[in-house]
Amino acid sequence: MENAPRALDFTPAGVLAGGGDPIVGLETAIATLRAIYKPGSPKAEAAGLHGVSGFDDAIQAAIEASAPVRLKGDGKIPEHDLRWWSRWLAGARDASLAVCDAYWCLSPSQSTAGLAPVRLRLAVSVVEAMKWSACDRFSPDETLWARISQLFLASPEATANVVGGDVPGIGREYLRAVAYYSANLDQVELDMAITLVHLMDLSLPFLELTRRAGAAPQYAVSPSRGSIPARRAGEQESAEWYFAPWAADELLAEFQARLEAEGVPKVLGALSAEQLRPALSYLRAQWSMQPPVRHRRRFPQDVAVTVARGFAACLSAVRGEPLPVPRNWKVLDFSRSGLYILADSDPTRAWPDIGELLGIHFLDGEGWQLGIVRRLRMWPSHAGLGVELLAWKPSVATVDDGQFAVEGILCDVPEKGGIIRLLSHANAPELAEPVFLREPASLIKLRPVQTLAIESGYKLIAYQVQ
């Protein structure tokens, strides 16, 4: 029969296939799990552990096969825009959480007293949900930390003095959760976050949770309180465990040395040297006995600001034109180099991403400042933005090479021999030397020095004033 209808495949792998679209597969799996695994539902009891574990395995395989970073093999990664990858990441996050919730739904009151393999699967699913939530820049989930803490407290490892990452078990999963938290995955791009996770997984045998606090600043966590880790130094409480990552530095240093001498070590898989170099440096800094600290004092604040998003809106704001979509947010602290902004709503229903250009106008001040989002952390109803200040008194400027003229935003006051930075649209034409800055009464000759940043909506170029 040539036109016989094809039977629908409702197996986990069939659902995840999504007709060839990985996002559709993930979203269909999420909807299926949410529909089946509801507390007290007969469907949940009928599908049971076999059903959710099948989806668990299939979802992990689907995420790995469609991720923007390949850890295995040399398959070509399809090209997609940022919106597609944002939707993919949301699918990976929600699918992992749906698996975790499904395991917990089967028998929440018995979740810490069931068979050891089942409890281990549940612990792994909790940490996977934490991982993808952090990669998508969500705030730490208190429910997930309560679950992994509860599982750890009911495990034999909780009575030890040291939990190492070299022995599989719930203790190692708890350690893995703390390790992921320590790396601040929400502060890096998705490709970098996936690379960091791979490096941390390889480093697990060299990581520890110990009952005794060290002399250096380190993360402390209290499973009895179900708390989220907090970095401290010099304090010790009997109920706490302390994250000790320092032995992993020898391994990471060896990876760096081999990378430069021989190329990518086989143990690091299909990752490229360009992906590994910044990730190794970043992770070694996060796990150092002298971790990165703020160099500028921050001052608490509670001031209303109007915010413009993107190059076009910032250019209009600096020109003095009214904003088509104003946003009224709050600055909660500031330093000479940055601001922390609390955003409580946005007409686009999407928060500013890392690297995005913002215009900031203090309602009790004059003029606009420009900044770039360097940190983003999201909660259900609001977001926190760490913003690096770029320009305190920006102005509209035009540069040209005699053939093309480019309008942009000047971040600095021109001084002979000095460096100025100019923001322009990302698609603005490249100018050939000599380049001139048009002033009301003169032309100032410029020499291109360096392209400092190229983002989806703008580019930032440094020029020397001749």
Short mmCIF file of C-alpha atoms in Angstrom, two decimals:
data_model
loop_
_atom_site.label_atom_id
_atom_site.label_comp_id
_atom_site.label_asym_id
_atom_site.label_seq_id
_atom_site.Cartn_x
_atom_site.Cartn_y
_atom_site.Cartn_z
CA MET A 1 0.00 0.00 0.00
CA GLU A 2 1.80 3.11 -1.25
CA ASN A 3 -0.23 5.65 0.72
CA ALA A 4 -0.66 3.76 3.97
CA PRO A 5 -0.57 6.19 6.94
CA ARG A 6 2.51 5.99 9.10
CA ALA A 7 1.96 4.90 12.67
CA LEU A 8 2.68 7.62 15.21
CA ASP A 9 5.63 6.91 17.48
CA PHE A 10 4.75 7.74 21.09
CA THR A 11 7.93 6.26 22.56
CA PRO A 12 10.23 8.77 24.30
CA ALA A 13 12.66 8.65 21.38
CA GLY A 14 9.79 9.11 18.94
CA VAL A 15 8.45 12.12 20.83
CA LEU A 16 11.92 13.67 21.06
CA ALA A 17 12.45 13.25 17.30
CA GLY A 18 10.03 16.16 16.80
CA GLY A 19 9.79 15.56 13.07
CA GLY A 20 13.43 16.52 12.73
CA ASP A 21 13.15 19.71 14.83
CA PRO A 22 14.90 19.30 18.21
CA ILE A 23 13.02 22.19 19.77
CA VAL A 24 9.66 20.71 18.81
CA GLY A 25 10.83 17.39 20.26
CA LEU A 26 11.84 18.95 23.58
CA GLU A 27 8.64 20.98 23.85
CA THR A 28 6.50 17.93 23.04
CA ALA A 29 8.35 15.88 25.67
CA ILE A 30 7.76 18.62 28.25
CA ALA A 31 4.03 18.71 27.48
CA THR A 32 3.82 14.89 27.61
CA LEU A 33 5.59 14.63 30.97
CA ARG A 34 3.54 17.45 32.48
CA ALA A 35 0.31 15.83 31.29
CA ILE A 36 1.16 12.37 32.66
CA TYR A 37 3.07 13.00 35.86
CA LYS A 38 0.73 14.90 38.13
CA PRO A 39 0.48 14.10 41.87
CA GLY A 40 -2.18 11.45 42.45
CA SER A 41 -2.82 10.92 38.74
CA PRO A 42 -3.67 7.34 37.64
CA LYS A 43 -1.66 8.07 34.47
CA ALA A 44 1.45 8.69 36.56
CA GLU A 45 1.06 5.40 38.43
CA ALA A 46 0.46 3.54 35.16
CA ALA A 47 3.49 5.07 33.40
CA GLY A 48 5.58 4.65 36.54
CA LEU A 49 9.33 4.75 36.84
CA HIS A 50 9.84 3.01 33.49
CA GLY A 51 8.07 5.86 31.70
CA VAL A 52 9.96 8.74 33.24
CA SER A 53 13.35 6.99 33.06
CA GLY A 54 12.75 6.39 29.34
CA PHE A 55 12.09 10.09 28.83
CA ASP A 56 15.07 10.93 31.05
CA ASP A 57 17.50 8.97 28.87
CA ALA A 58 15.95 10.20 25.61
CA ILE A 59 15.96 13.86 26.67
CA GLN A 60 19.61 13.77 27.73
CA ALA A 61 20.53 12.16 24.39
CA ALA A 62 18.46 14.72 22.45
CA ILE A 63 20.04 17.67 24.28
CA GLU A 64 23.54 16.35 23.68
CA ALA A 65 22.84 15.72 19.98
CA SER A 66 21.40 19.20 19.33
CA ALA A 67 23.59 21.33 21.62
CA PRO A 68 25.58 24.26 20.18
CA VAL A 69 28.81 22.65 21.43
CA ARG A 70 29.84 19.13 20.41
CA LEU A 71 31.65 17.15 23.07
CA LYS A 72 31.85 14.01 20.94
CA GLY A 73 32.40 13.36 17.25
CA ASP A 74 32.82 15.97 14.54
CA GLY A 75 29.26 16.49 13.34
CA LYS A 76 28.57 19.94 11.92
CA ILE A 77 26.40 22.15 14.14
CA PRO A 78 23.51 23.71 12.18
CA GLU A 79 23.49 27.49 12.03
CA HIS A 80 20.66 29.17 13.90
CA ASP A 81 20.02 32.71 15.13
CA LEU A 82 20.09 33.79 18.76
CA ARG A 83 16.31 33.52 19.08
CA TRP A 84 16.43 29.85 18.02
CA TRP A 85 19.14 29.01 20.53
CA SER A 86 17.28 30.89 23.25
CA ARG A 87 14.23 28.73 22.59
CA TRP A 88 16.40 25.60 22.51
CA LEU A 89 17.92 26.48 25.88
CA ALA A 90 14.49 27.08 27.38
CA GLY A 91 13.51 23.63 26.05
CA ALA A 92 16.56 21.97 27.62
CA ARG A 93 15.88 23.72 30.93
CA ASP A 94 12.16 22.94 31.07
CA ALA A 95 12.60 19.34 29.84
CA SER A 96 15.19 18.65 32.56
CA LEU A 97 12.91 20.16 35.19
CA ALA A 98 9.93 18.16 33.88
CA VAL A 99 11.94 14.93 34.28
CA CYS A 100 12.93 15.90 37.83
CA ASP A 101 9.34 16.78 38.75
CA ALA A 102 8.10 13.50 37.24
CA TYR A 103 10.49 11.42 39.36
CA TRP A 104 9.46 13.37 42.46
CA CYS A 105 5.76 13.07 41.61
CA LEU A 106 5.79 9.26 41.72
CA SER A 107 6.18 9.11 45.48
CA PRO A 108 7.42 12.37 47.04
CA SER A 109 6.99 11.07 50.58
CA GLN A 110 9.17 8.05 49.77
CA SER A 111 11.72 9.86 47.61
CA THR A 112 14.52 9.44 50.14
CA ALA A 113 13.60 5.94 51.26
CA GLY A 114 13.21 4.08 47.97
CA LEU A 115 15.68 1.86 46.15
CA ALA A 116 19.19 3.29 45.89
CA PRO A 117 19.29 3.30 42.03
CA VAL A 118 16.00 5.21 41.95
CA ARG A 119 17.22 7.77 44.48
CA LEU A 120 20.43 8.21 42.50
CA ARG A 121 18.47 8.78 39.29
CA LEU A 122 16.39 11.38 41.09
CA ALA A 123 19.50 13.13 42.42
CA VAL A 124 21.05 13.22 38.93
CA SER A 125 17.84 14.71 37.52
CA VAL A 126 17.81 17.44 40.18
CA VAL A 127 21.37 18.48 39.33
CA GLU A 128 20.66 18.41 35.57
CA ALA A 129 17.69 20.73 36.15
CA MET A 130 19.92 23.04 38.23
CA LYS A 131 22.58 23.05 35.50
CA TRP A 132 20.31 24.04 32.61
CA SER A 133 18.49 26.59 34.75
CA ALA A 134 21.81 28.27 35.54
CA CYS A 135 22.86 28.16 31.87
CA ASP A 136 19.60 29.98 31.07
CA ARG A 137 20.51 32.58 33.72
CA PHE A 138 17.74 31.78 36.17
CA SER A 139 18.25 32.38 39.88
CA PRO A 140 19.04 29.32 42.03
CA ASP A 141 15.87 27.28 42.60
CA GLU A 142 15.20 26.86 46.32
CA THR A 143 12.95 23.84 45.67
CA LEU A 144 15.72 22.02 43.79
CA TRP A 145 18.28 22.80 46.50
CA ALA A 146 15.83 21.49 49.12
CA ARG A 147 15.40 18.26 47.11
CA ILE A 148 19.10 17.53 46.60
CA SER A 149 19.76 18.37 50.26
CA GLN A 150 17.03 15.99 51.40
CA LEU A 151 18.42 13.20 49.23
CA PHE A 152 21.95 13.81 50.48
CA LEU A 153 20.93 13.82 54.16
CA ALA A 154 19.28 10.41 53.71
CA SER A 155 22.39 8.92 52.06
CA PRO A 156 25.29 7.14 53.81
CA GLU A 157 27.70 9.83 52.55
CA ALA A 158 26.08 12.40 54.86
CA THR A 159 27.73 10.75 57.89
CA ALA A 160 31.26 11.02 56.47
CA ASN A 161 33.73 13.82 57.02
CA VAL A 162 34.66 14.12 53.36
CA VAL A 163 32.64 13.57 50.18
CA GLY A 164 34.82 13.11 47.10
CA GLY A 165 33.85 13.16 43.47
CA ASP A 166 35.64 9.91 42.65
CA VAL A 167 32.84 7.62 43.91
CA PRO A 168 29.42 7.55 42.19
CA GLY A 169 26.51 8.24 44.50
CA ILE A 170 24.20 10.90 45.84
CA GLY A 171 27.13 12.54 47.64
CA ARG A 172 28.87 13.07 44.32
CA GLU A 173 25.69 14.57 42.84
CA TYR A 174 25.45 17.00 45.74
CA LEU A 175 29.10 17.89 45.17
CA ARG A 176 28.40 18.33 41.45
CA ALA A 177 25.57 20.75 42.25
CA VAL A 178 27.88 22.86 44.43
CA ALA A 179 30.60 22.78 41.75
CA TYR A 180 28.20 24.03 39.06
CA TYR A 181 27.00 26.78 41.39
CA SER A 182 30.59 27.84 42.14
CA ALA A 183 31.34 28.45 38.46
CA ASN A 184 28.64 31.14 38.05
CA LEU A 185 27.30 29.60 34.84
CA ASP A 186 24.69 32.34 34.59
CA GLN A 187 27.45 34.90 33.89
CA VAL A 188 28.80 33.33 30.69
CA GLU A 189 27.54 32.63 27.18
CA LEU A 190 25.90 29.26 26.44
CA ASP A 191 28.88 27.81 24.51
CA MET A 192 31.21 28.73 27.36
CA ALA A 193 28.80 27.32 29.98
CA ILE A 194 28.63 23.92 28.23
CA THR A 195 32.43 23.85 27.96
CA LEU A 196 32.76 24.70 31.66
CA VAL A 197 30.33 21.93 32.62
CA HIS A 198 32.43 19.41 30.68
CA LEU A 199 35.61 20.59 32.43
CA MET A 200 33.92 20.39 35.84
CA ASP A 201 32.65 16.87 35.14
CA LEU A 202 36.20 15.81 34.28
CA SER A 203 37.45 17.49 37.46
CA LEU A 204 34.99 15.74 39.79
CA PRO A 205 37.51 13.14 41.10
CA PHE A 206 39.64 16.07 42.33
CA LEU A 207 36.83 17.94 44.11
CA GLU A 208 35.65 17.54 47.71
CA LEU A 209 33.06 18.59 50.20
CA THR A 210 34.60 18.59 53.64
CA ARG A 211 33.42 19.29 57.17
CA ARG A 212 36.39 21.54 57.90
CA ALA A 213 36.64 25.06 56.51
CA GLY A 214 39.89 26.09 54.87
CA ALA A 215 41.78 29.36 55.25
CA ALA A 216 40.86 30.61 51.78
CA PRO A 217 37.41 31.94 50.79
CA GLN A 218 35.21 29.00 49.80
CA TYR A 219 31.58 28.04 49.30
CA ALA A 220 29.74 26.70 52.34
CA VAL A 221 26.46 24.80 52.18
CA SER A 222 24.11 23.41 54.82
CA PRO A 223 22.10 20.36 53.68
CA SER A 224 20.08 20.35 56.91
CA ARG A 225 18.72 23.78 55.98
CA GLY A 226 18.43 22.96 52.29
CA SER A 227 20.33 26.16 51.64
CA ILE A 228 21.93 27.59 48.53
CA PRO A 229 25.77 27.78 48.75
CA ALA A 230 27.34 31.01 49.99
CA ARG A 231 30.99 32.05 49.79
CA ARG A 232 32.65 32.81 53.10
CA ALA A 233 36.07 32.87 54.73
CA GLY A 234 37.21 32.10 58.24
CA GLU A 235 33.81 31.00 59.62
CA GLN A 236 32.78 27.46 60.46
CA GLU A 237 29.49 25.91 61.58
CA SER A 238 28.94 22.30 62.60
CA ALA A 239 26.06 21.73 60.16
CA GLU A 240 27.95 23.01 57.13
CA TRP A 241 30.03 21.43 54.39
CA TYR A 242 32.79 23.30 52.57
CA PHE A 243 33.63 23.09 48.87
CA ALA A 244 37.32 22.39 48.26
CA PRO A 245 38.18 22.58 44.53
CA TRP A 246 41.86 23.42 44.78
CA ALA A 247 43.26 19.99 43.97
CA ALA A 248 41.62 20.27 40.55
CA ASP A 249 43.96 23.14 39.61
CA GLU A 250 46.79 20.70 38.85
CA LEU A 251 44.55 18.86 36.37
CA LEU A 252 43.34 22.09 34.74
CA ALA A 253 46.91 23.43 34.53
CA GLU A 254 47.97 20.19 32.83
CA PHE A 255 45.13 20.58 30.31
CA GLN A 256 46.34 24.10 29.55
CA ALA A 257 49.96 23.01 29.09
CA ARG A 258 49.05 20.07 26.84
CA LEU A 259 46.69 22.28 24.85
CA GLU A 260 49.50 24.68 23.98
CA ALA A 261 52.16 22.00 23.42
CA GLU A 262 50.25 19.22 21.64
CA GLY A 263 46.78 20.52 20.77
CA VAL A 264 43.48 19.46 22.35
CA PRO A 265 43.95 16.39 24.61
CA LYS A 266 41.72 13.45 23.64
CA VAL A 267 40.06 13.45 27.05
CA LEU A 268 38.59 16.88 26.25
CA GLY A 269 36.66 15.45 23.32
CA ALA A 270 35.67 17.43 20.24
CA LEU A 271 36.05 20.85 21.85
CA SER A 272 38.27 23.32 20.00
CA ALA A 273 41.28 25.12 21.43
CA GLU A 274 39.39 28.42 20.97
CA GLN A 275 36.61 27.13 23.22
CA LEU A 276 38.92 25.59 25.81
CA ARG A 277 41.43 28.40 26.41
CA PRO A 278 39.02 30.95 27.92
CA ALA A 279 37.06 28.24 29.77
CA LEU A 280 40.17 26.81 31.44
CA SER A 281 41.39 30.27 32.49
CA TYR A 282 37.95 31.21 33.78
CA LEU A 283 37.46 28.01 35.81
CA ARG A 284 40.94 28.18 37.33
CA ALA A 285 40.19 31.75 38.44
CA GLN A 286 36.82 30.76 39.97
CA TRP A 287 38.42 27.86 41.86
CA SER A 288 41.52 29.75 42.96
CA MET A 289 42.39 30.29 46.63
CA GLN A 290 42.22 33.96 45.66
CA PRO A 291 38.96 34.06 43.66
CA PRO A 292 37.97 37.12 41.60
CA VAL A 293 36.79 40.03 43.74
CA ARG A 294 35.33 43.45 43.00
CA HIS A 295 38.05 46.09 42.80
CA ARG A 296 35.73 49.06 43.25
CA ARG A 297 33.62 49.80 46.30
CA ARG A 298 29.88 49.52 45.72
CA PHE A 299 27.36 51.87 47.32
CA PRO A 300 23.75 50.90 48.05
CA GLN A 301 21.18 52.93 46.20
CA ASP A 302 17.46 53.01 45.50
CA VAL A 303 16.94 55.32 42.54
CA ALA A 304 14.47 55.16 39.66
CA VAL A 305 15.92 55.14 36.14
CA THR A 306 14.54 55.16 32.63
CA VAL A 307 16.22 52.56 30.43
CA ALA A 308 16.62 52.35 26.65
CA ARG A 309 17.50 48.98 25.10
CA GLY A 310 19.63 48.51 22.01
CA PHE A 311 21.70 50.79 19.80
CA ALA A 312 18.82 52.45 17.93
CA ALA A 313 16.96 53.35 21.14
CA CYS A 314 20.17 54.60 22.78
CA LEU A 315 20.98 56.77 19.74
CA SER A 316 17.49 58.29 19.87
CA ALA A 317 17.81 58.91 23.61
CA VAL A 318 21.19 60.65 23.28
CA ARG A 319 19.70 62.79 20.48
CA GLY A 320 17.04 63.91 22.94
CA GLU A 321 14.16 62.17 21.22
CA PRO A 322 11.36 60.53 23.24
CA LEU A 323 11.62 56.80 23.77
CA PRO A 324 9.00 54.71 21.95
CA VAL A 325 9.19 52.02 24.67
CA PRO A 326 10.35 53.49 28.01
CA ARG A 327 11.28 51.17 30.85
CA ASN A 328 11.22 52.39 34.44
CA TRP A 329 13.54 50.27 36.58
CA LYS A 330 15.64 50.78 39.73
CA VAL A 331 19.34 51.05 40.50
CA LEU A 332 20.08 49.19 43.75
CA ASP A 333 23.81 49.86 43.95
CA PHE A 334 26.57 51.54 41.97
CA SER A 335 30.33 51.96 41.72
CA ARG A 336 32.62 54.03 39.55
CA SER A 337 32.51 51.34 36.86
CA GLY A 338 29.06 49.80 37.09
CA LEU A 339 25.47 49.56 38.29
CA TYR A 340 23.17 46.85 39.57
CA ILE A 341 19.69 47.32 38.10
CA LEU A 342 16.49 45.62 39.23
CA ALA A 343 14.13 45.16 36.27
CA ASP A 344 10.56 44.32 37.20
CA SER A 345 8.87 44.21 33.77
CA ASP A 346 9.58 44.67 30.07
CA PRO A 347 7.16 45.28 27.19
CA THR A 348 9.06 42.80 25.01
CA ARG A 349 8.59 40.02 27.61
CA ALA A 350 12.32 39.31 27.37
CA TRP A 351 15.09 40.54 29.64
CA PRO A 352 18.25 42.19 28.29
CA ASP A 353 20.91 39.59 27.53
CA ILE A 354 24.60 39.71 28.32
CA GLY A 355 26.37 42.03 25.90
CA GLU A 356 23.29 44.18 25.24
CA LEU A 357 23.66 47.96 25.11
CA LEU A 358 21.57 50.01 27.56
CA GLY A 359 20.92 53.73 27.87
CA ILE A 360 20.34 54.80 31.50
CA HIS A 361 18.76 58.08 32.64
CA PHE A 362 18.47 58.82 36.36
CA LEU A 363 15.10 60.47 36.95
CA ASP A 364 16.70 62.88 39.42
CA GLY A 365 19.66 63.62 37.12
CA GLU A 366 20.48 65.04 33.71
CA GLY A 367 21.44 63.38 30.45
CA TRP A 368 22.06 59.73 29.64
CA GLN A 369 24.72 57.20 30.47
CA LEU A 370 25.53 54.11 28.43
CA GLY A 371 26.29 50.64 29.74
CA ILE A 372 26.68 47.04 28.65
CA VAL A 373 24.97 44.16 30.43
CA ARG A 374 27.65 41.90 31.91
CA ARG A 375 25.53 39.79 34.29
CA LEU A 376 21.95 38.61 34.19
CA ARG A 377 20.04 36.57 36.72
CA MET A 378 16.31 35.94 36.37
CA TRP A 379 13.55 35.28 38.88
CA PRO A 380 9.91 34.50 38.05
CA SER A 381 8.82 38.14 38.28
CA HIS A 382 12.00 40.19 37.90
CA ALA A 383 15.65 40.19 36.81
CA GLY A 384 18.91 41.55 38.18
CA LEU A 385 21.32 43.19 35.72
CA GLY A 386 24.99 43.85 36.35
CA VAL A 387 25.88 46.72 34.01
CA GLU A 388 29.38 47.93 33.10
CA LEU A 389 29.32 51.66 32.48
CA LEU A 390 30.65 52.60 29.06
CA ALA A 391 30.01 56.35 28.75
CA TRP A 392 29.04 58.98 31.34
CA LYS A 393 28.35 61.83 28.87
CA PRO A 394 27.75 60.27 25.44
CA SER A 395 27.10 62.44 22.39
CA VAL A 396 25.90 61.89 18.83
CA ALA A 397 28.73 61.92 16.29
CA THR A 398 29.36 61.27 12.60
CA VAL A 399 32.54 59.79 11.14
CA ASP A 400 33.34 59.41 7.45
CA ASP A 401 36.08 58.45 5.06
CA GLY A 402 34.99 60.64 2.16
CA GLN A 403 32.87 57.88 0.67
CA PHE A 404 30.70 56.66 3.55
CA ALA A 405 29.39 58.51 6.58
CA VAL A 406 28.44 56.63 9.76
CA GLU A 407 26.35 58.13 12.55
CA GLY A 408 27.12 56.80 15.99
CA ILE A 409 27.51 57.58 19.67
CA LEU A 410 30.77 59.06 20.91
CA CYS A 411 31.73 57.73 24.34
CA ASP A 412 34.68 60.06 25.08
CA VAL A 413 35.78 63.69 24.63
CA PRO A 414 38.36 63.97 21.79
CA GLU A 415 41.82 65.09 22.88
CA LYS A 416 44.80 65.19 20.56
CA GLY A 417 46.77 61.95 20.83
CA GLY A 418 44.07 60.37 23.00
CA ILE A 419 41.78 57.41 22.38
CA ILE A 420 38.07 57.75 21.76
CA ARG A 421 35.44 55.02 21.45
CA LEU A 422 32.59 55.13 18.97
CA LEU A 423 29.45 53.02 18.99
CA SER A 424 27.79 52.36 15.64
CA HIS A 425 25.25 49.97 14.23
CA ALA A 426 26.60 46.45 13.74
CA ASN A 427 25.85 46.66 9.99
CA ALA A 428 27.53 50.05 9.48
CA PRO A 429 30.06 49.99 6.60
CA GLU A 430 33.76 49.60 7.31
CA LEU A 431 35.54 52.91 6.84
CA ALA A 432 38.88 53.22 5.07
CA GLU A 433 41.65 55.47 6.34
CA PRO A 434 41.81 58.38 6.74
CA VAL A 435 38.70 58.66 8.94
CA PHE A 436 37.35 62.00 10.09
CA LEU A 437 35.12 62.97 13.00
CA ARG A 438 32.81 65.82 12.07
CA GLU A 439 32.66 68.55 14.69
CA PRO A 440 30.43 71.65 14.36
CA ALA A 441 33.35 73.86 13.32
CA SER A 442 36.05 71.37 12.27
CA LEU A 443 37.06 67.92 11.13
CA ILE A 444 39.18 65.76 13.44
CA LYS A 445 41.37 63.13 11.84
CA LEU A 446 41.18 59.67 13.42
CA ARG A 447 43.21 56.49 13.14
CA PRO A 448 41.38 53.18 13.78
CA VAL A 449 43.10 51.34 16.65
CA GLN A 450 40.96 48.34 17.63
CA THR A 451 37.49 46.87 17.36
CA LEU A 452 36.58 46.41 21.02
CA ALA A 453 33.26 44.60 20.62
CA ILE A 454 30.90 43.34 17.95
CA GLU A 455 27.44 42.35 19.17
CA SER A 456 24.21 41.58 17.38
CA GLY A 457 23.06 45.21 17.45
CA TYR A 458 26.21 47.33 17.64
CA LYS A 459 29.97 47.50 17.35
CA LEU A 460 32.42 49.49 19.46
CA ILE A 461 35.60 50.79 17.79
CA ALA A 462 38.53 52.65 19.36
CA TYR A 463 40.19 55.47 17.40
CA GLN A 464 43.27 57.58 18.12
CA VAL A 465 42.85 61.32 17.67
CA GLN A 466 45.51 62.59 15.24
#
